[in-house]
Amino acid sequence: MSEEFTREVPVRFRDLDPLNHVNHAVYASYLESVRIDYIEEVFGQRLRELSFVIANLELSYRRPIEYGDEPVVALWVTDLGETSCTMAYEIRADGEVAATAETVMVHTDAETGSPAPIDEDVRERIREYEGLEAPS
């Protein structure tokens, strides 16, 4: 596996709820921001060149993130299927895990919207970066 893929995400004032915690829905935006960076850097393509949809999103909250925290999101691929990939995430703040998440992304045919195989060159880049073995 290559170096862990992480990105800092800034806590903006608008992210906060009345208790000065990052609103629960904003966590998904943090994941999205880092996922876009991962796709562009690891897949080697601009997001607009690909057609992926999120089929599933699960988020588990462990501790609040507050204004002044400096969260970091770690992302890795845990499963690479023919038409989909599963990504796992940790949102960390002050060295503690604030939330964990998982998304299932499905590659689709841009014209039909139906699931379509992920290009082999993209699959190979993911396998190489993540240290995943090719199916036998």
XYZ file of C-alpha atoms in Angstrom:
136
model
C 0.000 0.000 0.000
C 1.150 3.511 -0.751
C 1.204 6.176 1.905
C -2.154 6.688 3.605
C -4.306 9.119 1.625
C -5.236 12.019 3.925
C -6.348 15.584 3.520
C -7.016 18.363 5.996
C -10.481 19.893 5.827
C -11.089 23.333 7.295
C -13.895 23.884 9.778
C -15.798 26.923 8.557
C -18.113 28.971 10.726
C -21.031 28.021 8.477
C -20.377 24.319 9.254
C -21.437 24.798 12.881
C -24.744 24.049 14.549
C -26.146 26.064 17.505
C -23.985 24.007 19.914
C -20.806 25.032 18.015
C -20.329 21.483 16.750
C -19.864 20.704 13.073
C -23.358 19.806 11.856
C -23.765 16.099 11.190
C -24.612 16.643 7.495
C -21.357 18.542 6.913
C -19.353 15.394 7.624
C -20.588 13.994 4.287
C -19.283 17.146 2.572
C -15.870 16.581 4.160
C -15.876 13.018 2.781
C -16.871 14.269 -0.662
C -14.059 16.814 -0.763
C -11.423 14.198 0.035
C -13.027 11.616 -2.283
C -12.714 14.063 -5.196
C -9.010 14.564 -4.425
C -8.515 10.781 -4.234
C -10.286 10.193 -7.551
C -8.262 12.845 -9.316
C -4.912 11.804 -7.832
C -5.193 8.009 -7.599
C -7.564 7.314 -10.493
C -5.559 9.799 -12.555
C -8.682 11.401 -14.033
C -10.777 14.485 -13.456
C -14.060 13.749 -11.740
C -16.044 15.103 -14.679
C -14.406 12.484 -16.930
C -15.929 9.672 -14.848
C -19.468 8.713 -14.056
C -19.741 7.485 -10.459
C -22.743 7.662 -8.168
C -22.910 7.030 -4.450
C -25.088 3.965 -3.898
C -24.605 3.825 -0.128
C -23.264 6.096 2.608
C -22.827 5.096 6.240
C -21.519 7.472 8.902
C -20.813 6.752 12.557
C -20.118 9.676 14.863
C -17.760 9.240 17.814
C -17.085 12.762 19.047
C -18.012 16.279 18.007
C -15.770 18.412 15.865
C -15.718 22.040 16.929
C -14.565 25.327 15.509
C -10.813 25.491 16.023
C -10.321 21.760 15.481
C -8.203 20.812 12.487
C -9.844 17.675 11.091
C -8.046 15.295 8.771
C -9.857 12.768 6.608
C -8.180 9.459 5.758
C -9.592 7.445 2.844
C -8.844 3.986 1.468
C -10.516 1.483 -0.856
C -11.584 -1.695 0.932
C -13.259 -3.500 -1.968
C -12.919 -3.163 -5.717
C -15.680 -4.832 -7.685
C -16.362 -4.963 -11.400
C -18.653 -1.901 -11.415
C -18.220 -0.528 -7.893
C -15.732 0.239 -5.176
C -16.129 0.600 -1.440
C -14.264 3.387 0.302
C -13.657 3.630 4.037
C -12.932 6.861 5.873
C -11.803 8.167 9.236
C -12.344 11.779 10.186
C -9.767 12.600 12.840
C -9.540 15.648 15.058
C -6.764 16.294 17.553
C -5.449 12.778 17.009
C -8.787 11.132 17.848
C -11.241 9.467 15.508
C -14.277 11.751 15.368
C -16.209 9.680 12.821
C -15.921 6.670 10.570
C -17.679 6.245 7.257
C -18.086 4.026 4.252
C -19.352 4.743 0.758
C -20.129 2.419 -2.099
C -19.529 4.109 -5.437
C -20.993 2.612 -8.597
C -19.521 3.392 -11.989
C -22.274 4.068 -14.509
C -22.680 4.420 -18.237
C -23.082 8.179 -18.758
C -25.802 7.689 -21.383
C -27.953 4.992 -19.759
C -27.226 5.502 -16.072
C -26.802 1.725 -15.716
C -23.850 0.182 -13.871
C -20.813 -0.182 -16.138
C -17.399 -1.807 -15.633
C -14.690 0.380 -14.165
C -11.934 0.913 -16.751
C -9.084 -1.535 -16.260
C -6.474 1.252 -16.121
C -8.389 2.893 -13.238
C -8.779 -0.483 -11.497
C -5.035 -1.109 -11.819
C -4.177 2.322 -10.395
C -6.428 1.638 -7.379
C -4.952 -1.853 -6.866
C -1.425 -0.475 -7.077
C -2.070 2.431 -4.700
C -3.982 0.318 -2.173
C -1.908 -2.837 -2.456
C -4.935 -4.851 -3.532
C -4.470 -8.092 -5.412
C -5.944 -8.567 -8.861
C -8.697 -11.176 -8.970
C -7.564 -14.602 -10.161
